[in-house]
JSON list of C-alpha atoms in Angstrom, two decimals:
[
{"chain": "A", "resi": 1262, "resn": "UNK", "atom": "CA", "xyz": [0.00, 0.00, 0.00]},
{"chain": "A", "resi": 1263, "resn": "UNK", "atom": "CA", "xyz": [1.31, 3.38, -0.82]},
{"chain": "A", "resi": 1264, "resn": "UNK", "atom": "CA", "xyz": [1.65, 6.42, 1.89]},
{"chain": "A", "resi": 1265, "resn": "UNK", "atom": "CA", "xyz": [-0.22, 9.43, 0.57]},
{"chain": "A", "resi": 1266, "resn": "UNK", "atom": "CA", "xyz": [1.10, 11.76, 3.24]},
{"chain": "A", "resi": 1267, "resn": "UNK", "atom": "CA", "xyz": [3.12, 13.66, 1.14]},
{"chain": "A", "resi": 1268, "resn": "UNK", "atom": "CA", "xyz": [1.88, 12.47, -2.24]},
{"chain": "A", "resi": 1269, "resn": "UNK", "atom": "CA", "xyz": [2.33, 15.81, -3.83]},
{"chain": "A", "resi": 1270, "resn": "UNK", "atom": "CA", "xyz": [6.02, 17.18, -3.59]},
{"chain": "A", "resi": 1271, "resn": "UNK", "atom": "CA", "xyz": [6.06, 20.13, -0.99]},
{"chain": "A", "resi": 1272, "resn": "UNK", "atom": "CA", "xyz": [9.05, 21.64, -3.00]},
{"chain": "A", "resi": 1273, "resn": "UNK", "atom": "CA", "xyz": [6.98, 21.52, -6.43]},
{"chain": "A", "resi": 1274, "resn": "UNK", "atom": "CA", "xyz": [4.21, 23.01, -4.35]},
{"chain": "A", "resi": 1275, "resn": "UNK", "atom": "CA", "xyz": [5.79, 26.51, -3.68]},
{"chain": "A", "resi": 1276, "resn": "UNK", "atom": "CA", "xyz": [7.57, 26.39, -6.97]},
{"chain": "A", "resi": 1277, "resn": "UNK", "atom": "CA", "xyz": [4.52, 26.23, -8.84]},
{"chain": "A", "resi": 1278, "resn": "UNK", "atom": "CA", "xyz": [2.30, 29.21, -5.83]},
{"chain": "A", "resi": 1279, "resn": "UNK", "atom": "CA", "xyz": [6.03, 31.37, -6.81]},
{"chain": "A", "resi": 1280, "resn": "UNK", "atom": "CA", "xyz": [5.93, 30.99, -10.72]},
{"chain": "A", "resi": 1281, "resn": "UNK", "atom": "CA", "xyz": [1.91, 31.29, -10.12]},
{"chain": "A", "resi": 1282, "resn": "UNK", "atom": "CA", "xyz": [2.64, 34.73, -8.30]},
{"chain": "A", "resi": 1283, "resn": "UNK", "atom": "CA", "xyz": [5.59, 36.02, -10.74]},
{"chain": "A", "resi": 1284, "resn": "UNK", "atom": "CA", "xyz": [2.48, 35.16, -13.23]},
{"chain": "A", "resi": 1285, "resn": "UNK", "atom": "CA", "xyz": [0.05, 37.28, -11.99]},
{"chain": "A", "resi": 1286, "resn": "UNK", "atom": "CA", "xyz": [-1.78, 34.12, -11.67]},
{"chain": "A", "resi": 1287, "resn": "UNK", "atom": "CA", "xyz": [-4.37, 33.09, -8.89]},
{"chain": "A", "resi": 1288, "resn": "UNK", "atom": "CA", "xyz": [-3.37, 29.70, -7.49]},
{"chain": "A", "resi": 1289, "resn": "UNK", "atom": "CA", "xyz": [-6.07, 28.54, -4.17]},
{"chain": "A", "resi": 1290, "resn": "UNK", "atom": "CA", "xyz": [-4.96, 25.92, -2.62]},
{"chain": "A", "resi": 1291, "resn": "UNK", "atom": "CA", "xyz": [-7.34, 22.90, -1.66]},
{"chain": "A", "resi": 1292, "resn": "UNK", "atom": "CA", "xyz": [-8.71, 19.45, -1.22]},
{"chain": "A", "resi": 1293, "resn": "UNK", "atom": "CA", "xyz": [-9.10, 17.89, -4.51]},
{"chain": "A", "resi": 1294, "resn": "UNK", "atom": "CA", "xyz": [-11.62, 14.76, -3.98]},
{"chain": "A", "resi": 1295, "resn": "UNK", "atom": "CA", "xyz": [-11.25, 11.94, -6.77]},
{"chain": "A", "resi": 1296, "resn": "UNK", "atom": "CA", "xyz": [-14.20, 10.82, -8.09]},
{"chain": "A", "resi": 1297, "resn": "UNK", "atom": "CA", "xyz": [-14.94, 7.24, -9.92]},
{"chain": "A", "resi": 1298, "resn": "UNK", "atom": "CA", "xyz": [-17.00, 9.22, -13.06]},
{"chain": "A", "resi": 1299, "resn": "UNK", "atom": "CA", "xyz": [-17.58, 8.80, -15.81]},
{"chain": "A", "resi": 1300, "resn": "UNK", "atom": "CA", "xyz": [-20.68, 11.09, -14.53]},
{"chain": "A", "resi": 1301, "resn": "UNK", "atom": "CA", "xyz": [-20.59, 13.79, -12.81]},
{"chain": "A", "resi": 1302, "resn": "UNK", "atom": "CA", "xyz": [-21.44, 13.84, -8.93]},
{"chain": "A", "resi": 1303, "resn": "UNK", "atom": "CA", "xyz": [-25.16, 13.98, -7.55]},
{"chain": "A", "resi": 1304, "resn": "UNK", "atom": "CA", "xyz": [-26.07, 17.13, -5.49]},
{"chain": "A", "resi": 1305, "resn": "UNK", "atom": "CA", "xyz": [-26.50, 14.64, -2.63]},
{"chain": "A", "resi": 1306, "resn": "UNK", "atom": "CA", "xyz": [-22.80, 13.55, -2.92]},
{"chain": "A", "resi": 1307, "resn": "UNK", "atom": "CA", "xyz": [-21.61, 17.20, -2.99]},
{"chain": "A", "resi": 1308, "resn": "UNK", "atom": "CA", "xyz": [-23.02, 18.19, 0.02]},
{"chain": "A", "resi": 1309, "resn": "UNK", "atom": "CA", "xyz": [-21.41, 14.72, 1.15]},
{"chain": "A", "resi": 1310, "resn": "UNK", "atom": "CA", "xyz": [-17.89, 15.42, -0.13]},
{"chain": "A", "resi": 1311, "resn": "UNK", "atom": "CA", "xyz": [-18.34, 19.38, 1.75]},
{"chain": "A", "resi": 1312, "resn": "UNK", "atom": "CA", "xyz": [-18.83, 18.31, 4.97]},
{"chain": "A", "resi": 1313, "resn": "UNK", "atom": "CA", "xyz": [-15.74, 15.80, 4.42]},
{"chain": "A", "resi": 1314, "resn": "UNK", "atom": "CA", "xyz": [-13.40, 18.58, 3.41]},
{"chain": "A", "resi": 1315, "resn": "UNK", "atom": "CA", "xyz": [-13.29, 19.17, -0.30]},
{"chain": "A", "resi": 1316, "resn": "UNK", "atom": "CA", "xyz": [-12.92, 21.82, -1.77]},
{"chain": "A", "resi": 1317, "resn": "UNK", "atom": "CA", "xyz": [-13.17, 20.51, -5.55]},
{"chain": "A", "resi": 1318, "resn": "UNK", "atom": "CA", "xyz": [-14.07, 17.28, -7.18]},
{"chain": "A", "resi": 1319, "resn": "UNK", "atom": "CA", "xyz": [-12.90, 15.32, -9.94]},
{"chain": "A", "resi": 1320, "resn": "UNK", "atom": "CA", "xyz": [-12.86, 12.10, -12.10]},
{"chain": "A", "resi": 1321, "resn": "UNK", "atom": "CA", "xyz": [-8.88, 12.36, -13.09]},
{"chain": "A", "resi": 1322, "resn": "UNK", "atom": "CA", "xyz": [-5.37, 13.41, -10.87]},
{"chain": "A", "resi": 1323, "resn": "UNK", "atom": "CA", "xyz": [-5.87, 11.26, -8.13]},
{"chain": "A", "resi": 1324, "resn": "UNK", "atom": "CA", "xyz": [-5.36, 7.77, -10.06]},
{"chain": "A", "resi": 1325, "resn": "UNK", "atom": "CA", "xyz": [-2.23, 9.68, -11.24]},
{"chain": "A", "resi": 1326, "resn": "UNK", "atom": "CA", "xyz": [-1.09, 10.70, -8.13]},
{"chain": "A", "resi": 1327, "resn": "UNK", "atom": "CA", "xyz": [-1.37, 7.38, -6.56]},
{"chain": "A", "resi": 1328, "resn": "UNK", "atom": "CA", "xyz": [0.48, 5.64, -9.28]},
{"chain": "A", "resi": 1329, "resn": "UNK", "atom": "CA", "xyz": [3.31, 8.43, -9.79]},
{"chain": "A", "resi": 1330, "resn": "UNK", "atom": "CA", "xyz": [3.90, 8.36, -5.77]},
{"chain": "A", "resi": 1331, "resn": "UNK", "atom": "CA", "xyz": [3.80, 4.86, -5.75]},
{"chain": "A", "resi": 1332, "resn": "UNK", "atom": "CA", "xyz": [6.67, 5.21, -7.83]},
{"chain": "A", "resi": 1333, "resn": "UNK", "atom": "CA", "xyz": [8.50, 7.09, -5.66]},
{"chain": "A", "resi": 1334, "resn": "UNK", "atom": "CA", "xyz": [8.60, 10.05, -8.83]},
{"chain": "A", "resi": 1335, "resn": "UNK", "atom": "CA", "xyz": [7.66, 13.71, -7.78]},
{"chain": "A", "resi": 1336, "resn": "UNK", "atom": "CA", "xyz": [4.27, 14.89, -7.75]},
{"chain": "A", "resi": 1337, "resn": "UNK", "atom": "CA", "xyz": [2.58, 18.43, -8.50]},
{"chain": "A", "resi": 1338, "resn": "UNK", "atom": "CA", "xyz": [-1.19, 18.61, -9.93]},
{"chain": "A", "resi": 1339, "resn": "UNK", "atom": "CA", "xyz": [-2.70, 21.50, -11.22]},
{"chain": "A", "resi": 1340, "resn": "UNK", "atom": "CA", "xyz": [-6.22, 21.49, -11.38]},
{"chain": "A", "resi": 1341, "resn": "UNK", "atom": "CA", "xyz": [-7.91, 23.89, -13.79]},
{"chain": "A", "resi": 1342, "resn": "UNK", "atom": "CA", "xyz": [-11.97, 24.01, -12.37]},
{"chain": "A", "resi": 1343, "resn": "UNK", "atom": "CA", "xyz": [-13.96, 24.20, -15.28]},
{"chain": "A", "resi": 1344, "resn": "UNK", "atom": "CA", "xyz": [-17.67, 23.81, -13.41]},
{"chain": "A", "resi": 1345, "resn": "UNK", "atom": "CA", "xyz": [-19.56, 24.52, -10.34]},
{"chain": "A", "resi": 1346, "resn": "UNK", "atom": "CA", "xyz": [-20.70, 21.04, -8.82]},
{"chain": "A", "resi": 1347, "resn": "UNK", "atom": "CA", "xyz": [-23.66, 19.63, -9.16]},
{"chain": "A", "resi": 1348, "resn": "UNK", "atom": "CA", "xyz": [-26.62, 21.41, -7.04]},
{"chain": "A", "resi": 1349, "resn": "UNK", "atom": "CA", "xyz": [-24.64, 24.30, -6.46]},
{"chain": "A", "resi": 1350, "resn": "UNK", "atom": "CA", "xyz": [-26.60, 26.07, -9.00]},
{"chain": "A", "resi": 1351, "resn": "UNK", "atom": "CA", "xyz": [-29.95, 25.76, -10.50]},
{"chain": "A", "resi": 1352, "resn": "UNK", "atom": "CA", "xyz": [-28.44, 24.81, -13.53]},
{"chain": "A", "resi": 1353, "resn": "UNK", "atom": "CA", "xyz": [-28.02, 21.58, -15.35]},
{"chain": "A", "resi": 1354, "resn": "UNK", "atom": "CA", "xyz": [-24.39, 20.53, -15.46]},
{"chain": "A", "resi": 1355, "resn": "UNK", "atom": "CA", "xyz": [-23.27, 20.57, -19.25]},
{"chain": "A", "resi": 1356, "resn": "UNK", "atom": "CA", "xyz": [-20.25, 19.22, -21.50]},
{"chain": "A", "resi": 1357, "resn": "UNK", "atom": "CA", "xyz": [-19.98, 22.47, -23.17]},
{"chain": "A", "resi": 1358, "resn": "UNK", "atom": "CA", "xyz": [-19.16, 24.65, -20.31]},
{"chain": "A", "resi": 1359, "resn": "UNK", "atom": "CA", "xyz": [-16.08, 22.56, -19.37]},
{"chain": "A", "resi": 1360, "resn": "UNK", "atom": "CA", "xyz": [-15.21, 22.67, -22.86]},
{"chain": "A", "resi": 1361, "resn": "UNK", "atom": "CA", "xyz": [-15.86, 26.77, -23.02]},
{"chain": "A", "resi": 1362, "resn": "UNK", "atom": "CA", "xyz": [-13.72, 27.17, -19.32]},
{"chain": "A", "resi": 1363, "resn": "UNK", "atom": "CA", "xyz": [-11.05, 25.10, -20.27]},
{"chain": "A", "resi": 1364, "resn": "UNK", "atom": "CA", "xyz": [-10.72, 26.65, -23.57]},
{"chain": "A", "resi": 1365, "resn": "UNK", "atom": "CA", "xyz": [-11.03, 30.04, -22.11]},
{"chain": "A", "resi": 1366, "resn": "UNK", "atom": "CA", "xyz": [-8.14, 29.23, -19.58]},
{"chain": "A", "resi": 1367, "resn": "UNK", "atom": "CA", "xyz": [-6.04, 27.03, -21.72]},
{"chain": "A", "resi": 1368, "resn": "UNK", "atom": "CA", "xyz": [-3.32, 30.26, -22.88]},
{"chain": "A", "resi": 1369, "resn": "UNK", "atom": "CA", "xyz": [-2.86, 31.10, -18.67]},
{"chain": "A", "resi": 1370, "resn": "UNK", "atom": "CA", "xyz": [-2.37, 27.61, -17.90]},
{"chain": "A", "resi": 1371, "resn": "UNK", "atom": "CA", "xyz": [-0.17, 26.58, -20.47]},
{"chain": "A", "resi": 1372, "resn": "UNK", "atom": "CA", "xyz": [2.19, 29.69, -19.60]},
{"chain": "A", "resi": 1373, "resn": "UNK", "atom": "CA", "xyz": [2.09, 28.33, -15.98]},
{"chain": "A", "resi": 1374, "resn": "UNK", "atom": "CA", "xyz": [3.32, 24.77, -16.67]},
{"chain": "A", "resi": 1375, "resn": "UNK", "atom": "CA", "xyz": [5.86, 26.00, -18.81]},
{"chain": "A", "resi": 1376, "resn": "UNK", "atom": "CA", "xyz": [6.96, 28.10, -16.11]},
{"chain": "A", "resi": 1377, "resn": "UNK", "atom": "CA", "xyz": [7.25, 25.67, -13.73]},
{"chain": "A", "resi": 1378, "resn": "UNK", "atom": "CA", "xyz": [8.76, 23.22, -16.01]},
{"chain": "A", "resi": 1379, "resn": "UNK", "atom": "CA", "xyz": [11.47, 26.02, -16.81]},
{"chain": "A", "resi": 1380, "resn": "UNK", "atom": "CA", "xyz": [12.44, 26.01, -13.46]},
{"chain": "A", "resi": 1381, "resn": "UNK", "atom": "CA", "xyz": [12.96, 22.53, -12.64]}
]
């Protein structure tokens, strides 16, 4: 079984918050819940995942993370939020607004991972 107390590389972690502020870029930092997909969550399990500490959910990293740490390799994960969870608004969830967010954000996150990268 693999240790996932320091799955994500505390030294990668302020690299990428100190390229992130040289950036003018707004990094949060937070809880990132892995979820099974390929759906996304129920209201029910939102307000679930909240009172367990997430901040944001997903269906990808974490699988990553697990298998890159298990590898004893160096981990940082970006995560670039692209919806509100489900029941959060009085919306229906869609495909296309992920699409439009990432899209929107791809340019500022691409110059972030090469920043990072440049630095390594």
């Amino acid at each position: 079984f693999c240790d996932m107390t320091f799955a994500y590389t505390p030294a990668l972690r302020e690299l990428a918050l100190d390229e992130a502020e040289k950036q003018g870029v707004q990094l949060r930092r937070g809880v990132y819940l892995g979820y099974m997909g390929p759906s996304y969550e129920t209201p029910a399990e939102i307000r679930a995942f909240r009172t367990l500490g997430a901040d944001t959910v997903g269906m990808s990293t974490v699988p990553e993370v697990i298998a890159a740490s298990h590898c004893g390799l160096d981990v940082l994960a970006i995560s670039l939020i692209t919806n509100m969870a489900a029941g959060i608004q009085k919306v229906k969830l869609s495909e296309q607004e992920v699409i439009d967010t990432a899209a929107a954000r791809a340019e500022v996150l691409q110059g972030l991972v090469e920043g990072i990268l440049a630095r390594i």
